[in-house]
Amino acid sequence: MVWLWMLLVLGSSSFAYISETLDYTAPRFNVSLDLPPEERWKPVIQQYNFTELQYFLNELLSLIKDDWSRSMYSIMADFFLDFIAKEPYVGEIRGIAKTLGLKTSELTLINIFYETVMACTSIIVETKEGYIYHGRNMDLYFHVDLRKAVLDVDFYRNGQIVYTGTTFLGFVGLYTGQSPHKFTISANAREDNQFLWKNALSLFIHRYPVSWLIRNTLNSALDFDSAVEQLSSTKITTEIYLTIAGTKPGEGAAITRNRDGLADILHLNVTDGRWYLVQTNYDRGTPHPEHDNRMHYAVQKLNSTEQENINQDSLYKVLSIPRVLNWATLHTTMMSAAFPEDYVSYIRNKRYYVFKRLN
Ligand SMILES: *[C@@H]1O[C@H](CO)[C@@H](O)[C@H](O)[C@H]1NC(C)=O
Ligand SMILES: *[C@@H]1O[C@H](CO)[C@@H](O)[C@H](O)[C@H]1NC(C)=O
Ligand SMILES: *[C@@H]1O[C@H](CO)[C@@H](O)[C@H](O)[C@H]1NC(C)=O
Ligand SMILES: *[C@@H]1O[C@H](CO)[C@@H](O)[C@H](O)[C@H]1NC(C)=O
């Protein structure tokens, strides 16, 4: 373990920061879409420590405190999986549960009811040359350290990568992903609270978990515009922000979703001065809370970087400034659909612990 002490001078005030370990690249796996859904995650899961995995998943389940609620949710989860949910998700969940020796209803619960605990930052930029880059921080406020469960996956069919995504082991949906040479997507939570019941009930009127909508879109949308259309109009179980970037100048949009449809959409537009789009967890045009104004700091840093200096590296730096990067940040994913081989996730290591204010 590398211990690193850093002193950063930020304008007039100074902070000291401590870093536990350095960032590292997330493990990467292949999942073959040619295998039956029940089988395709097995080779990935078998490379992990089952004891640790079962512990992570049980801790997630323990968020549902009382036994009565838990059994109600389990019944709903089983019903949902048996009668409503679609392939490949049903088969994949069954296969993973079987491999890990978990109840299918428990793994279903974990897969569909935790959509709103993510507080994240997503940024799209357009360079002077017209290249599009997309970066995202995944922040998760949770007492168990889920870093070890983060992985990048290349989904293959007939020997070709159909799409790539970042997820937690055991989760079959994607909140971050790339369709090569077409578009990249990231999701940020829109609601403060977990309205578990609301999300659960939504499932029964044939709405989609957001992470499944994203995976479907990566799998099937033919281009940027049809992906935007699919993400804007498909009925989903929870309110969410979806950020999507393409390959050509102007192809970038920040979508604000209600369960039934579009609430708002903003496109990149360099002519209009919008060479970047930043999305955190608050609606555009509403005041962002003082204690969590990631938007302000990200925008300030983008402004001072300037469009002529923006690229994948400087975008990573924007996502790494204190406050934008925070103790809850699990990973930073960098992507650009025009350069699909550059897709990478870095596991972040609680780097910016403010331990002492110097003045
Ligand atoms: C994934 O599959 C590709 C193509 O078959 C192969 O080149 C690559 O090494 C595989 N990666 C991993 C991590 O197994
Ligand atoms: C798996 O993790 C547990 C708990 O951290 C540990 O006790 C055990 O030795 C690990 N097993 C293997 C095979 O590494
Ligand atoms: C971009 O902004 C300019 C100036 O406001 C406007 O004329 C143009 O229609 C916008 N482009 C798109 C694609 O919306
Ligand atoms: C960033 O630049 C834009 C456009 O010049 C400006 O409207 C905005 O106030 C700036 N924001 C910050 C936080 O510097």
XYZ file of C-alpha atoms and ligand atoms in Angstrom:
415
model
C 0.000 0.000 0.000
C 1.366 3.343 -0.992
C 0.960 6.172 1.472
C 1.095 9.584 0.005
C 0.907 12.958 1.635
C 0.024 15.923 -0.430
C -0.242 19.581 0.106
C -2.438 21.454 -2.268
C -2.749 25.164 -2.419
C -6.141 26.255 -3.602
C -6.334 29.965 -4.128
C -6.005 31.675 -0.789
C -6.985 28.743 1.425
C -4.827 25.706 1.946
C -5.903 22.185 2.676
C -3.879 19.125 3.350
C -4.911 15.870 1.825
C -4.063 12.310 2.550
C -4.269 9.458 0.152
C -4.556 5.867 1.279
C -3.615 4.140 -1.922
C -3.197 5.128 -5.530
C -5.954 4.816 -8.063
C -5.915 1.667 -10.144
C -7.576 0.378 -13.285
C -10.745 -1.663 -12.755
C -10.523 -5.354 -13.634
C -11.851 -6.104 -17.118
C -13.751 -9.172 -18.275
C -15.437 -10.596 -21.342
C -19.051 -11.702 -21.225
C -20.235 -13.681 -24.232
C -23.746 -12.901 -25.435
C -23.551 -16.104 -27.484
C -23.812 -18.166 -24.280
C -27.235 -18.726 -22.660
C -27.975 -15.955 -20.104
C -27.751 -18.437 -17.197
C -24.181 -19.347 -18.143
C -22.566 -16.153 -19.338
C -21.492 -14.573 -15.999
C -20.129 -17.786 -14.510
C -16.549 -17.394 -15.828
C -16.435 -13.863 -14.357
C -17.861 -14.692 -10.955
C -15.590 -17.675 -10.556
C -12.586 -15.357 -10.481
C -13.870 -13.687 -7.295
C -13.882 -14.632 -3.637
C -17.433 -15.881 -2.989
C -17.264 -15.154 0.737
C -16.535 -11.506 0.052
C -19.151 -11.267 -2.679
C -21.840 -12.794 -0.516
C -20.895 -10.345 2.220
C -21.261 -7.335 -0.121
C -24.609 -8.527 -1.380
C -25.923 -9.286 2.091
C -24.901 -5.847 3.302
C -26.842 -4.313 0.411
C -29.862 -6.382 1.364
C -29.602 -5.307 4.967
C -30.560 -1.788 3.868
C -34.109 -3.099 3.995
C -34.310 -3.167 7.753
C -37.398 -4.926 8.932
C -38.248 -8.533 8.217
C -41.803 -7.859 7.129
C -40.733 -5.441 4.387
C -38.013 -7.773 3.306
C -40.366 -10.683 2.837
C -42.881 -8.484 1.002
C -40.178 -7.270 -1.353
C -38.962 -10.813 -1.870
C -42.419 -11.941 -2.914
C -42.665 -9.002 -5.305
C -39.195 -9.710 -6.670
C -40.065 -13.339 -7.402
C -43.314 -12.342 -9.071
C -41.546 -9.699 -11.124
C -38.895 -12.151 -12.275
C -41.361 -14.919 -13.085
C -43.972 -12.906 -14.938
C -42.795 -9.472 -15.970
C -39.030 -9.118 -16.345
C -37.492 -9.848 -19.737
C -34.516 -11.777 -21.018
C -31.587 -11.689 -20.867
C -31.912 -10.164 -17.391
C -34.054 -12.945 -15.914
C -31.682 -15.693 -17.004
C -28.586 -13.762 -15.988
C -29.936 -13.070 -12.489
C -30.934 -16.724 -12.077
C -27.521 -17.899 -13.257
C -25.590 -15.553 -10.955
C -27.767 -16.402 -7.940
C -27.260 -20.091 -8.572
C -23.489 -19.756 -8.930
C -23.236 -17.728 -5.723
C -25.735 -19.785 -3.755
C -28.017 -16.812 -3.158
C -31.811 -16.759 -3.312
C -32.988 -15.513 -6.702
C -35.410 -13.109 -5.022
C -32.548 -11.541 -3.048
C -30.389 -10.986 -6.092
C -33.403 -9.567 -7.960
C -34.002 -7.134 -5.109
C -30.426 -5.965 -5.235
C -30.593 -5.582 -8.997
C -33.739 -3.518 -9.211
C -34.281 -1.590 -6.011
C -31.061 0.318 -5.580
C -31.283 2.729 -8.448
C -31.351 5.873 -6.394
C -28.383 5.631 -4.050
C -25.975 6.981 -6.650
C -24.860 10.567 -6.425
C -22.659 11.133 -9.415
C -21.029 13.636 -11.726
C -21.129 13.200 -15.513
C -19.394 15.519 -17.965
C -19.358 15.662 -21.779
C -16.937 17.909 -23.632
C -16.360 18.815 -27.256
C -12.785 19.684 -28.222
C -11.789 22.426 -30.645
C -11.241 19.671 -33.256
C -14.783 18.380 -32.725
C -13.925 15.233 -30.731
C -16.343 14.231 -27.983
C -15.220 12.903 -24.582
C -17.428 11.634 -21.783
C -16.348 11.140 -18.186
C -18.216 10.156 -15.084
C -17.659 9.752 -11.361
C -19.739 7.085 -9.652
C -20.350 8.172 -6.063
C -22.122 5.784 -3.766
C -22.933 6.628 -0.180
C -22.796 3.282 1.471
C -21.041 1.946 4.548
C -19.501 -1.001 2.750
C -16.593 -0.338 0.432
C -17.809 -1.563 -2.942
C -14.624 -0.748 -4.831
C -13.639 -4.390 -5.011
C -16.916 -5.183 -6.765
C -16.456 -2.683 -9.638
C -15.627 -4.163 -13.035
C -15.509 -3.238 -16.706
C -17.135 -5.719 -19.055
C -16.857 -6.166 -22.816
C -20.016 -7.847 -24.094
C -19.160 -9.964 -27.132
C -21.309 -11.469 -29.881
C -19.801 -13.407 -32.820
C -16.316 -12.357 -31.778
C -17.141 -8.624 -31.833
C -17.594 -6.219 -28.915
C -21.267 -5.170 -29.082
C -20.987 -2.857 -26.075
C -18.813 -2.182 -23.034
C -19.980 -1.193 -19.574
C -19.033 -0.669 -15.954
C -20.979 -2.357 -13.198
C -20.815 -4.042 -9.796
C -20.424 -7.778 -9.738
C -23.890 -9.312 -9.416
C -25.615 -6.386 -11.157
C -26.725 -7.232 -14.672
C -27.767 -3.693 -15.621
C -25.431 -0.854 -16.580
C -25.266 2.748 -15.382
C -22.243 3.482 -17.559
C -21.582 2.121 -21.017
C -20.421 2.496 -24.579
C -21.686 1.345 -27.940
C -18.484 1.453 -30.027
C -18.386 4.122 -32.763
C -21.936 5.191 -31.829
C -22.482 6.635 -28.332
C -21.693 6.518 -24.607
C -24.196 6.795 -21.710
C -24.036 7.518 -17.982
C -26.815 7.766 -15.381
C -27.036 9.963 -12.278
C -29.710 9.671 -9.588
C -32.401 12.349 -9.562
C -34.230 11.671 -6.324
C -32.749 12.247 -2.890
C -34.592 9.480 -1.196
C -35.037 5.914 -2.120
C -38.696 5.584 -2.811
C -38.460 1.855 -2.733
C -42.160 1.263 -2.800
C -42.686 3.643 -5.666
C -39.957 1.948 -7.685
C -41.236 -1.484 -6.790
C -44.794 -0.676 -7.767
C -43.611 0.875 -11.030
C -42.173 -2.467 -12.038
C -45.618 -3.959 -12.053
C -46.961 -1.574 -14.620
C -44.312 -2.728 -17.054
C -41.841 0.022 -16.533
C -38.162 -0.666 -16.940
C -35.336 -0.477 -14.417
C -33.083 2.322 -15.717
C -29.980 0.147 -15.794
C -31.781 -2.303 -18.079
C -32.952 0.475 -20.375
C -29.344 1.631 -20.701
C -28.139 -1.863 -21.521
C -30.951 -2.359 -24.064
C -30.082 0.951 -25.687
C -26.389 0.044 -25.888
C -27.361 -3.293 -27.396
C -29.835 -2.125 -29.989
C -29.865 1.612 -30.814
C -28.450 2.192 -34.290
C -27.059 5.671 -33.734
C -26.852 8.651 -31.371
C -30.239 10.101 -32.335
C -32.169 6.881 -31.915
C -30.427 6.284 -28.567
C -31.511 9.754 -27.401
C -35.048 8.930 -28.482
C -35.031 5.574 -26.675
C -33.610 7.068 -23.455
C -36.079 9.965 -23.552
C -39.297 8.089 -24.083
C -39.128 4.584 -22.551
C -41.125 4.375 -19.304
C -38.836 3.700 -16.347
C -39.124 2.921 -12.638
C -37.339 5.957 -11.231
C -36.530 9.564 -12.057
C -32.995 9.906 -13.375
C -30.514 12.039 -15.301
C -29.064 10.419 -18.402
C -26.037 11.851 -20.139
C -25.295 10.692 -23.680
C -22.420 11.536 -26.008
C -21.882 10.604 -29.645
C -18.994 10.779 -32.087
C -19.624 13.981 -34.053
C -19.617 17.686 -33.116
C -22.817 18.630 -31.278
C -23.612 15.022 -30.349
C -24.057 15.357 -26.614
C -27.156 15.682 -24.462
C -28.112 15.907 -20.807
C -31.517 14.297 -20.397
C -33.673 14.812 -17.311
C -36.188 12.006 -16.933
C -39.502 11.578 -15.180
C -40.832 8.054 -14.919
C -43.148 8.573 -17.886
C -41.027 10.688 -20.187
C -38.784 13.640 -20.776
C -38.628 16.499 -18.252
C -35.844 18.437 -19.947
C -33.038 18.023 -22.479
C -29.990 20.179 -23.179
C -27.635 19.628 -26.124
C -24.012 20.537 -26.655
C -23.823 23.627 -28.842
C -20.429 25.197 -29.412
C -21.934 28.109 -31.400
C -23.910 28.901 -28.297
C -20.805 28.571 -26.075
C -21.833 25.147 -24.756
C -18.709 23.062 -25.391
C -19.376 21.122 -22.195
C -22.342 19.693 -20.315
C -22.141 18.917 -16.606
C -24.719 16.829 -14.777
C -24.761 16.125 -11.050
C -27.863 15.255 -9.036
C -29.902 18.438 -9.186
C -32.192 19.937 -11.781
C -30.803 22.544 -14.117
C -32.034 26.004 -13.248
C -32.653 25.178 -9.573
C -30.196 26.258 -6.872
C -27.773 23.467 -6.004
C -27.135 22.976 -2.282
C -24.127 24.824 -0.879
C -22.723 21.679 0.771
C -22.781 19.709 -2.485
C -22.185 22.174 -5.288
C -20.146 19.817 -7.476
C -21.618 21.535 -10.525
C -20.081 24.871 -9.575
C -16.579 23.475 -9.005
C -16.661 21.347 -12.138
C -17.818 24.297 -14.274
C -15.212 26.593 -12.731
C -12.477 24.081 -13.553
C -13.785 23.557 -17.106
C -13.878 27.320 -17.632
C -10.294 27.725 -16.463
C -9.152 24.726 -18.541
C -10.699 26.277 -21.695
C -11.883 24.434 -24.770
C -8.510 24.489 -26.568
C -6.944 22.480 -23.729
C -9.680 19.948 -23.167
C -8.963 16.299 -23.929
C -9.357 12.973 -22.149
C -6.539 13.764 -19.671
C -7.692 17.240 -18.733
C -11.277 15.992 -18.397
C -10.012 13.354 -15.955
C -8.389 16.182 -13.996
C -11.702 18.022 -13.812
C -13.299 14.864 -12.392
C -10.452 14.639 -9.876
C -10.585 18.049 -8.217
C -11.586 18.036 -4.540
C -15.361 18.073 -3.982
C -16.084 16.788 -7.502
C -14.038 13.780 -6.425
C -15.111 12.986 -2.875
C -14.950 10.243 -0.291
C -17.908 8.461 -1.865
C -16.405 8.278 -5.372
C -15.907 4.628 -6.262
C -14.786 4.933 -9.850
C -14.129 7.396 -12.648
C -14.904 6.104 -16.130
C -13.479 7.785 -19.228
C -14.958 7.088 -22.631
C -15.269 8.377 -26.178
C -17.397 6.411 -28.642
C -15.166 7.411 -31.559
C -12.182 5.796 -29.790
C -13.823 2.760 -28.188
C -10.527 1.100 -27.256
C -9.811 3.982 -24.840
C -12.700 3.018 -22.526
C -11.297 2.734 -19.011
C -12.462 2.878 -15.390
C -10.206 3.902 -12.532
C -11.006 2.823 -9.014
C -10.621 5.896 -6.817
C -9.166 5.572 -3.395
C -10.662 8.089 -1.020
C -7.841 10.326 -1.973
C -9.119 13.602 -0.717
C -9.618 13.273 2.981
C -9.368 16.768 4.334
C -7.592 16.176 7.617
C -6.563 19.636 8.543
C -7.421 23.086 7.423
C -4.250 25.132 7.493
C -5.573 28.677 7.627
C -11.720 -11.077 -24.514
O -11.898 -11.674 -25.782
C -11.019 -11.178 -26.775
C -11.429 -11.757 -28.125
O -11.671 -13.111 -28.040
C -9.589 -11.552 -26.376
O -8.691 -11.044 -27.326
C -9.284 -10.939 -25.013
O -8.003 -11.341 -24.564
C -10.319 -11.357 -23.976
N -10.111 -10.619 -22.753
C -10.147 -11.176 -21.547
C -9.955 -10.276 -20.379
O -10.332 -12.369 -21.400
C -12.064 -14.936 0.864
O -12.312 -13.827 1.710
C -12.400 -14.172 3.081
C -12.870 -12.944 3.843
O -12.116 -11.800 3.500
C -11.055 -14.718 3.552
O -11.134 -15.075 4.921
C -10.709 -15.934 2.708
O -9.431 -16.403 3.062
C -10.757 -15.626 1.233
N -10.620 -16.843 0.461
C -9.731 -16.974 -0.507
C -9.745 -18.269 -1.232
O -8.939 -16.090 -0.816
C -26.893 26.311 -31.525
O -27.018 27.629 -31.056
C -27.184 28.574 -32.116
C -27.113 29.980 -31.479
O -28.007 30.094 -30.404
C -28.515 28.299 -32.820
O -28.701 29.223 -33.888
C -28.476 26.860 -33.365
O -29.731 26.529 -33.930
C -28.137 25.880 -32.281
N -27.888 24.582 -32.882
C -28.649 23.524 -32.617
C -28.264 22.257 -33.316
O -29.567 23.547 -31.814
C -18.194 29.564 -16.728
O -18.242 30.221 -17.971
C -19.556 30.590 -18.400
C -19.477 31.117 -19.819
O -18.478 32.085 -19.921
C -20.118 31.596 -17.405
O -21.437 31.955 -17.789
C -20.154 30.965 -16.026
O -20.581 31.915 -15.062
C -18.779 30.457 -15.641
N -18.953 29.717 -14.387
C -18.027 29.615 -13.429
C -18.385 28.905 -12.178
O -16.912 30.068 -13.556
